[in-house]
PDB file of C-alpha atoms and ligand atoms in Angstrom:
ATOM      1  CA  MET A  13      66.905 125.673  58.471  1.00 51.00           C
ATOM      2  CA  MET A  14      70.510 125.651  60.098  1.00 51.00           C
ATOM      3  CA  SER A  15      72.474 122.511  59.375  1.00 59.00           C
ATOM      4  CA  ARG A  16      74.051 120.520  62.313  1.00 65.00           C
ATOM      5  CA  TRP A  17      77.488 121.952  61.036  1.00 63.00           C
ATOM      6  CA  THR A  18      76.539 125.558  61.436  1.00 63.00           C
ATOM      7  CA  LEU A  19      74.667 124.891  64.629  1.00 62.00           C
ATOM      8  CA  GLY A  20      77.882 123.206  65.862  1.00 63.00           C
ATOM      9  CA  ALA A  21      80.288 125.723  64.745  1.00 61.00           C
ATOM     10  CA  GLY A  22      78.008 128.482  66.227  1.00 59.00           C
ATOM     11  CA  LEU A  23      78.006 126.843  69.623  1.00 59.00           C
ATOM     12  CA  ALA A  24      81.772 126.379  69.652  1.00 60.00           C
ATOM     13  CA  ALA A  25      82.157 129.801  68.536  1.00 57.00           C
ATOM     14  CA  LEU A  26      79.857 130.728  71.854  1.00 57.00           C
ATOM     15  CA  VAL A  27      81.797 128.464  74.164  1.00 61.00           C
ATOM     16  CA  LEU A  28      85.295 129.419  73.085  1.00 62.00           C
ATOM     17  CA  SER A  29      84.778 133.353  72.374  1.00 60.00           C
ATOM     18  CA  PRO A  30      86.569 135.103  75.119  1.00 61.00           C
ATOM     19  CA  VAL A  31      83.658 136.840  76.423  1.00 66.00           C
ATOM     20  CA  ALA A  32      84.723 138.263  79.933  1.00 70.00           C
ATOM     21  CA  VAL A  33      82.124 136.618  82.362  1.00 75.00           C
ATOM     22  CA  ALA A  34      82.473 138.275  85.854  1.00 80.00           C
ATOM     23  CA  GLU A  35      83.556 135.724  88.571  1.00 82.00           C
ATOM     24  CA  PRO A  36      80.699 135.099  91.035  1.00 84.00           C
ATOM     25  CA  SER A  37      81.284 136.849  94.297  1.00 85.00           C
ATOM     26  CA  ASP A  38      81.779 134.547  97.540  1.00 81.00           C
ATOM     27  CA  ARG A  39      78.169 135.523  98.603  1.00 84.00           C
ATOM     28  CA  GLU A  40      76.553 134.707  95.062  1.00 90.00           C
ATOM     29  CA  VAL A  41      78.367 131.082  95.433  1.00 87.00           C
ATOM     30  CA  GLN A  42      77.044 130.725  98.839  1.00 86.00           C
ATOM     31  CA  ARG A  43      73.528 131.674  97.617  1.00 91.00           C
ATOM     32  CA  ILE A  44      73.523 129.174  94.806  1.00 92.00           C
ATOM     33  CA  MET A  45      75.043 126.451  97.002  1.00 92.00           C
ATOM     34  CA  LYS A  46      72.210 126.796  99.696  1.00 91.00           C
ATOM     35  CA  ARG A  47      69.740 126.924  96.684  1.00 94.00           C
ATOM     36  CA  ASP A  48      70.763 123.850  95.154  1.00 94.00           C
ATOM     37  CA  PHE A  49      72.021 121.731  98.034  1.00 93.00           C
ATOM     38  CA  HIS A  50      69.160 119.376  99.306  1.00 93.00           C
ATOM     39  CA  PRO A  51      69.598 118.345 103.031  1.00 92.00           C
ATOM     40  CA  LYS A  52      69.146 114.479 103.429  1.00 93.00           C
ATOM     41  CA  GLY A  53      69.984 112.223 106.381  1.00 91.00           C
ATOM     42  CA  GLN A  54      73.115 113.199 108.078  1.00 90.00           C
ATOM     43  CA  ALA A  55      74.031 115.732 105.357  1.00 92.00           C
ATOM     44  CA  LYS A  56      72.204 118.784 106.619  1.00 92.00           C
ATOM     45  CA  MET A  57      72.479 122.403 105.747  1.00 90.00           C
ATOM     46  CA  ASP A  58      75.499 122.904 108.171  1.00 89.00           C
ATOM     47  CA  ARG A  59      77.649 121.290 105.708  1.00 89.00           C
ATOM     48  CA  LEU A  60      77.564 124.413 103.828  1.00 89.00           C
ATOM     49  CA  GLU A  61      78.627 126.525 106.753  1.00 89.00           C
ATOM     50  CA  GLN A  62      82.395 127.476 107.168  1.00 89.00           C
ATOM     51  CA  ASP A  63      84.023 128.008 110.415  1.00 93.00           C
ATOM     52  CA  ALA A  64      86.163 130.894 111.184  1.00 92.00           C
ATOM     53  CA  VAL A  65      89.472 129.363 109.735  1.00 95.00           C
ATOM     54  CA  GLN A  66      87.634 128.345 106.646  1.00 95.00           C
ATOM     55  CA  ARG A  67      86.367 131.696 106.235  1.00 93.00           C
ATOM     56  CA  VAL A  68      89.864 133.347 106.589  1.00 96.00           C
ATOM     57  CA  CYS A  69      91.220 130.937 103.875  1.00 96.00           C
ATOM     58  CA  THR A  70      88.476 131.748 101.446  1.00 92.00           C
ATOM     59  CA  ALA A  71      88.681 135.448 102.092  1.00 92.00           C
ATOM     60  CA  THR A  72      92.528 135.334 101.539  1.00 95.00           C
ATOM     61  CA  ASN A  73      92.422 132.998  98.572  1.00 93.00           C
ATOM     62  CA  GLY A  74      94.197 130.380 100.707  1.00 95.00           C
ATOM     63  CA  LYS A  75      97.200 132.828 101.625  1.00 96.00           C
ATOM     64  CA  PRO A  76      96.398 134.694 104.933  1.00 97.00           C
ATOM     65  CA  PRO A  77      99.125 136.867 106.341  1.00 97.00           C
ATOM     66  CA  GLU A  78     101.933 134.747 108.081  1.00 97.00           C
ATOM     67  CA  MET A  79     101.063 136.223 111.526  1.00 97.00           C
ATOM     68  CA  LEU A  80      97.414 135.473 111.383  1.00 97.00           C
ATOM     69  CA  ALA A  81      98.071 131.986 109.964  1.00 97.00           C
ATOM     70  CA  LYS A  82     100.541 131.202 112.645  1.00 97.00           C
ATOM     71  CA  ALA A  83      98.205 132.339 115.357  1.00 97.00           C
ATOM     72  CA  LEU A  84      95.366 130.259 114.083  1.00 97.00           C
ATOM     73  CA  GLU A  85      97.488 127.359 113.749  1.00 98.00           C
ATOM     74  CA  ALA A  86      98.375 127.599 117.130  1.00 98.00           C
ATOM     75  CA  ASP A  87      94.808 127.686 118.120  1.00 97.00           C
ATOM     76  CA  GLN A  88      93.972 124.641 116.218  1.00 97.00           C
ATOM     77  CA  TYR A  89      96.851 122.676 117.593  1.00 98.00           C
ATOM     78  CA  LYS A  90      95.675 123.557 121.259  1.00 97.00           C
ATOM     79  CA  SER A  91      92.357 121.559 120.476  1.00 94.00           C
ATOM     80  CA  ILE A  92      94.055 118.354 119.639  1.00 98.00           C
ATOM     81  CA  PRO A  93      93.718 115.869 122.774  1.00 98.00           C
ATOM     82  CA  PHE A  94      96.840 114.036 122.310  1.00 98.00           C
ATOM     83  CA  PRO A  95      96.522 110.713 124.041  1.00 96.00           C
ATOM     84  CA  GLN A  96      99.298 109.519 126.344  1.00 92.00           C
ATOM     85  CA  GLY A  97     101.601 106.771 125.529  1.00 89.00           C
ATOM     86  CA  SER A  98     102.225 105.195 122.451  1.00 91.00           C
ATOM     87  CA  LEU A  99     100.166 106.403 119.352  1.00 98.00           C
ATOM     88  CA  ILE A 100     100.874 103.344 117.248  1.00 97.00           C
ATOM     89  CA  GLY A 101      97.882 101.296 117.025  1.00 98.00           C
ATOM     90  CA  ASN A 102      97.303  98.343 114.640  1.00 98.00           C
ATOM     91  CA  TRP A 103      98.501  98.707 111.047  1.00 98.00           C
ATOM     92  CA  LYS A 104      96.061  96.167 109.762  1.00 98.00           C
ATOM     93  CA  ASN A 105      93.127  98.051 110.805  1.00 98.00           C
ATOM     94  CA  GLY A 106      94.784 101.314 109.741  1.00 98.00           C
ATOM     95  CA  ALA A 107      94.998  99.966 106.131  1.00 98.00           C
ATOM     96  CA  LYS A 108      91.377  99.300 106.113  1.00 98.00           C
ATOM     97  CA  ILE A 109      90.484 102.808 107.415  1.00 98.00           C
ATOM     98  CA  ALA A 110      93.015 104.308 104.733  1.00 98.00           C
ATOM     99  CA  TRP A 111      91.589 102.451 101.967  1.00 97.00           C
ATOM    100  CA  GLY A 112      87.968 102.600 102.727  1.00 96.00           C
ATOM    101  CA  GLY A 113      85.695 105.363 101.521  1.00 92.00           C
ATOM    102  CA  ARG A 114      82.616 104.955 103.711  1.00 91.00           C
ATOM    103  CA  GLY A 115      81.043 107.442 106.066  1.00 89.00           C
ATOM    104  CA  MET A 116      79.647 111.043 106.242  1.00 87.00           C
ATOM    105  CA  GLN A 117      77.243 110.382 103.471  1.00 89.00           C
ATOM    106  CA  TRP A 118      73.514 111.051 103.471  1.00 90.00           C
ATOM    107  CA  HIS A 119      72.553 107.375 103.267  1.00 92.00           C
ATOM    108  CA  GLU A 120      75.005 106.144 105.854  1.00 91.00           C
ATOM    109  CA  ASP A 121      74.410 105.524 109.497  1.00 90.00           C
ATOM    110  CA  PRO A 122      76.087 108.124 111.553  1.00 87.00           C
ATOM    111  CA  LYS A 123      76.663 105.887 114.215  1.00 88.00           C
ATOM    112  CA  LYS A 124      79.004 103.283 112.424  1.00 88.00           C
ATOM    113  CA  PRO A 125      82.500 104.371 112.323  1.00 89.00           C
ATOM    114  CA  SER A 126      83.841 106.175 109.080  1.00 95.00           C
ATOM    115  CA  ASP A 127      86.788 105.519 106.920  1.00 97.00           C
ATOM    116  CA  GLY A 128      89.663 107.830 106.104  1.00 97.00           C
ATOM    117  CA  GLY A 129      89.605 107.690 102.349  1.00 97.00           C
ATOM    118  CA  CYS A 130      93.225 108.619 102.482  1.00 98.00           C
ATOM    119  CA  TYR A 131      93.978 107.232  98.843  1.00 98.00           C
ATOM    120  CA  ASN A 132      91.740 109.895  97.229  1.00 97.00           C
ATOM    121  CA  CYS A 133      94.584 112.372  97.976  1.00 98.00           C
ATOM    122  CA  HIS A 134      97.585 110.278  98.732  1.00 98.00           C
ATOM    123  CA  GLU A 135      99.557 107.167  97.382  1.00 98.00           C
ATOM    124  CA  ALA A 136     100.998 105.188 100.092  1.00 98.00           C
ATOM    125  CA  SER A 137     101.218 101.266  99.848  1.00 97.00           C
ATOM    126  CA  PRO A 138     102.697  99.646  96.698  1.00 96.00           C
ATOM    127  CA  LEU A 139      99.561  97.036  97.348  1.00 95.00           C
ATOM    128  CA  ARG A 140      97.117 100.037  96.086  1.00 93.00           C
ATOM    129  CA  PRO A 141      98.996 101.602  92.953  1.00 91.00           C
ATOM    130  CA  SER A 142      95.610 103.770  91.906  1.00 93.00           C
ATOM    131  CA  ALA A 143      95.629 106.881  94.330  1.00 96.00           C
ATOM    132  CA  GLY A 144      94.983 110.725  93.967  1.00 96.00           C
ATOM    133  CA  THR A 145      97.429 113.298  94.015  1.00 96.00           C
ATOM    134  CA  ILE A 146      96.124 116.202  95.714  1.00 97.00           C
ATOM    135  CA  GLY A 147      98.368 115.216  98.740  1.00 98.00           C
ATOM    136  CA  PRO A 148     102.042 114.454  98.725  1.00 98.00           C
ATOM    137  CA  SER A 149     103.261 110.539  98.413  1.00 98.00           C
ATOM    138  CA  LEU A 150     103.412 108.669 101.806  1.00 98.00           C
ATOM    139  CA  LYS A 151     105.076 105.928 100.308  1.00 98.00           C
ATOM    140  CA  ALA A 152     107.775 104.446 102.747  1.00 98.00           C
ATOM    141  CA  PHE A 153     106.912 107.550 105.257  1.00 98.00           C
ATOM    142  CA  GLY A 154     107.790 105.598 108.280  1.00 98.00           C
ATOM    143  CA  LYS A 155     111.099 104.203 106.683  1.00 97.00           C
ATOM    144  CA  ALA A 156     111.889 107.813 105.730  1.00 98.00           C
ATOM    145  CA  ARG A 157     111.103 109.660 108.978  1.00 98.00           C
ATOM    146  CA  GLY A 158     111.308 106.893 111.760  1.00 97.00           C
ATOM    147  CA  SER A 159     108.821 106.366 114.572  1.00 96.00           C
ATOM    148  CA  SER A 160     110.047 108.461 117.295  1.00 97.00           C
ATOM    149  CA  PRO A 161     107.386 109.811 119.781  1.00 96.00           C
ATOM    150  CA  GLU A 162     107.838 113.151 118.154  1.00 97.00           C
ATOM    151  CA  MET A 163     106.839 111.415 114.563  1.00 98.00           C
ATOM    152  CA  GLN A 164     104.176 109.668 116.078  1.00 98.00           C
ATOM    153  CA  LYS A 165     102.819 112.959 117.654  1.00 98.00           C
ATOM    154  CA  TYR A 166     103.090 114.669 114.248  1.00 98.00           C
ATOM    155  CA  VAL A 167     101.285 112.242 112.419  1.00 98.00           C
ATOM    156  CA  TYR A 168      98.481 111.790 114.877  1.00 98.00           C
ATOM    157  CA  GLY A 169      98.009 115.612 115.152  1.00 98.00           C
ATOM    158  CA  LYS A 170      98.382 115.911 111.198  1.00 98.00           C
ATOM    159  CA  ILE A 171      95.323 113.465 110.940  1.00 98.00           C
ATOM    160  CA  TYR A 172      93.536 114.888 113.892  1.00 98.00           C
ATOM    161  CA  ASN A 173      93.643 118.507 112.493  1.00 98.00           C
ATOM    162  CA  ALA A 174      95.777 119.105 109.365  1.00 98.00           C
ATOM    163  CA  LYS A 175      95.121 122.911 109.759  1.00 98.00           C
ATOM    164  CA  ALA A 176      97.109 123.210 113.075  1.00 98.00           C
ATOM    165  CA  TYR A 177     100.136 122.776 110.915  1.00 98.00           C
ATOM    166  CA  ASN A 178      99.022 124.525 107.545  1.00 98.00           C
ATOM    167  CA  LEU A 179      95.959 126.620 108.256  1.00 98.00           C
ATOM    168  CA  CYS A 180      94.674 126.503 104.686  1.00 98.00           C
ATOM    169  CA  SER A 181      95.534 122.733 104.162  1.00 98.00           C
ATOM    170  CA  GLU A 182      93.055 120.742 101.816  1.00 97.00           C
ATOM    171  CA  MET A 183      93.310 117.859 103.954  1.00 98.00           C
ATOM    172  CA  PRO A 184      90.149 117.084 105.993  1.00 97.00           C
ATOM    173  CA  ARG A 185      90.406 117.483 109.781  1.00 97.00           C
ATOM    174  CA  PHE A 186      89.385 113.886 110.602  1.00 97.00           C
ATOM    175  CA  GLY A 187      89.526 114.209 114.438  1.00 97.00           C
ATOM    176  CA  HIS A 188      88.417 117.719 114.946  1.00 96.00           C
ATOM    177  CA  THR A 189      85.206 116.926 112.829  1.00 93.00           C
ATOM    178  CA  GLY A 190      84.533 113.734 114.812  1.00 92.00           C
ATOM    179  CA  SER A 191      84.835 111.723 111.546  1.00 93.00           C
ATOM    180  CA  LEU A 192      87.568 109.428 112.771  1.00 97.00           C
ATOM    181  CA  THR A 193      87.923 108.377 116.620  1.00 97.00           C
ATOM    182  CA  ASP A 194      91.185 108.232 118.720  1.00 97.00           C
ATOM    183  CA  ALA A 195      91.502 104.602 117.961  1.00 97.00           C
ATOM    184  CA  GLN A 196      91.261 104.835 114.501  1.00 98.00           C
ATOM    185  CA  ILE A 197      93.828 107.603 114.183  1.00 98.00           C
ATOM    186  CA  ARG A 198      96.309 105.733 116.056  1.00 98.00           C
ATOM    187  CA  ASP A 199      95.619 102.573 113.744  1.00 98.00           C
ATOM    188  CA  LEU A 200      96.283 105.142 110.781  1.00 98.00           C
ATOM    189  CA  VAL A 201      99.601 106.381 112.699  1.00 98.00           C
ATOM    190  CA  ALA A 202     100.612 102.554 112.751  1.00 98.00           C
ATOM    191  CA  TYR A 203      99.810 102.180 109.089  1.00 98.00           C
ATOM    192  CA  LEU A 204     102.147 105.203 108.248  1.00 98.00           C
ATOM    193  CA  LEU A 205     105.006 104.412 110.806  1.00 98.00           C
ATOM    194  CA  ASP A 206     104.966 100.709 111.745  1.00 98.00           C
ATOM    195  CA  PRO A 207     107.911  99.077 109.952  1.00 97.00           C
ATOM    196  CA  ALA A 208     105.776  95.993 109.324  1.00 98.00           C
ATOM    197  CA  SER A 209     102.994  97.960 107.579  1.00 98.00           C
ATOM    198  CA  PRO A 210     103.123  97.681 103.632  1.00 98.00           C
ATOM    199  CA  VAL A 211     103.562 101.294 103.338  1.00 98.00           C
ATOM    200  CA  ASN A 212     107.194 100.834 104.660  1.00 98.00           C
ATOM    201  CA  GLN A 213     108.226  97.699 102.508  1.00 95.00           C
TER     202      GLN A 213
HETATM  203  C1  HEC B  10      91.245 115.926 100.394  1.00 94.43           C
HETATM  204  C2  HEC B  10      92.587 115.532 100.257  1.00 94.43           C
HETATM  205  C3  HEC B  10      93.392 114.664 101.184  1.00 94.43           C
HETATM  206  C4  HEC B  10      92.780 113.625 102.115  1.00 94.43           C
HETATM  207  C5  HEC B  10      91.448 112.783 101.838  1.00 94.43           C
HETATM  208  C6  HEC B  10      93.777 113.234 102.962  1.00 94.43           C
HETATM  209  N1  HEC B  10      95.012 114.031 102.899  1.00 94.43           N
HETATM  210 FE1  HEC B  10      96.571 113.865 103.938  1.00 94.43          FE
HETATM  211  N2  HEC B  10      97.362 115.626 102.946  1.00 94.43           N
HETATM  212  C7  HEC B  10      96.752 116.282 101.902  1.00 94.43           C
HETATM  213  C8  HEC B  10      97.442 117.516 101.451  1.00 94.43           C
HETATM  214  C9  HEC B  10      97.059 118.436 100.498  1.00 94.43           C
HETATM  215  C10 HEC B  10      98.735 117.347 102.409  1.00 94.43           C
HETATM  216  C11 HEC B  10      99.996 118.520 102.389  1.00 94.43           C
HETATM  217  C12 HEC B  10      99.504 119.799 102.680  1.00 94.43           C
HETATM  218  C13 HEC B  10      99.448 119.669 104.287  1.00 94.43           C
HETATM  219  O1  HEC B  10     100.381 119.447 104.803  1.00 94.43           O
HETATM  220  O2  HEC B  10      98.414 119.863 104.840  1.00 94.43           O
HETATM  221  C14 HEC B  10      98.509 116.225 103.263  1.00 94.43           C
HETATM  222  C15 HEC B  10      99.408 115.943 104.033  1.00 94.43           C
HETATM  223  C16 HEC B  10      99.537 114.945 104.837  1.00 94.43           C
HETATM  224  C17 HEC B  10     100.658 114.456 105.749  1.00 94.43           C
HETATM  225  C18 HEC B  10     101.908 115.113 106.193  1.00 94.43           C
HETATM  226  C19 HEC B  10     102.842 114.747 104.928  1.00 94.43           C
HETATM  227  C20 HEC B  10     104.229 115.170 105.317  1.00 94.43           C
HETATM  228  O3  HEC B  10     104.971 115.229 104.282  1.00 94.43           O
HETATM  229  O4  HEC B  10     104.272 115.582 106.265  1.00 94.43           O
HETATM  230  C21 HEC B  10     100.195 113.092 106.194  1.00 94.43           C
HETATM  231  C22 HEC B  10     100.728 112.361 107.162  1.00 94.43           C
HETATM  232  C23 HEC B  10      98.578 112.858 105.672  1.00 94.43           C
HETATM  233  N3  HEC B  10      98.452 113.807 104.768  1.00 94.43           N
HETATM  234  C24 HEC B  10      97.967 111.741 106.149  1.00 94.43           C
HETATM  235  C25 HEC B  10      96.646 111.547 105.688  1.00 94.43           C
HETATM  236  C26 HEC B  10      96.114 110.383 105.961  1.00 94.43           C
HETATM  237  C27 HEC B  10      96.383 109.431 106.923  1.00 94.43           C
HETATM  238  C28 HEC B  10      94.802 110.612 105.282  1.00 94.43           C
HETATM  239  C29 HEC B  10      93.499 109.543 105.527  1.00 94.43           C
HETATM  240  C30 HEC B  10      93.134 109.482 106.935  1.00 94.43           C
HETATM  241  C31 HEC B  10      94.975 111.698 104.445  1.00 94.43           C
HETATM  242  N4  HEC B  10      96.081 112.244 104.547  1.00 94.43           N
HETATM  243  C32 HEC B  10      93.572 112.141 103.872  1.00 94.43           C
HETATM  244  C33 HEC B  10      95.256 116.107 101.490  1.00 94.43           C
HETATM  245  C34 HEC B  10      94.633 114.965 101.783  1.00 94.43           C
END
């Protein structure tokens, strides 16, 4: 009988040995995801469908030719319905939306407003030191950039559709996909730009 040690060493060798494993093709990955994803509640099979922009980014490994990227970004930009007037909402509501993580999951009511889950990827307020690092730090964002109408428009647009500015951005398109409302996005703009917000302390 094989001792535990031999078995362990054998397994380690198997895992560590540099056997060339072919990368699965995109089609194969799609097939496996469709096989293993179980639709439930609001999380239906369409969650696995990529739109044209995502397909371009997948096919080019996140680096589409510059001209194509610029054209598709312009196209995404056109779809942002910028509201008139000040885009600065209420930073206190914005804090709740940025901190919270509910929404879009199968067991949740799609009629209730979602949160932004911004801290999954960004640090921002010193009151919340634990944060993800996929996105850049947003600490003192408004202090550094000001809150001019142009800056408000940029932040609103970025949250509404990050791909309008950076085609293969990893940031979700919160307005475009309908997961955040216009009022919620304005509250987030306030959270980042309002001098009174803890982000800018
Ligand atoms: C899945 C990760 C992820 C989430 C969640 C996320 N972001 Fe981002 N965000 C990024 C990445 C990556 C970038 C940088 C690349 C880019 O510009 O698209 C970015 C860029 C930004 C920028 C531009 C920063 C600059 O220096 O100009 C802002 C503003 C921003 N995010 C705000 C938010 C807000 C507000 C939320 C929550 C509603 C949020 N992000 C949620 C990943 C994320």
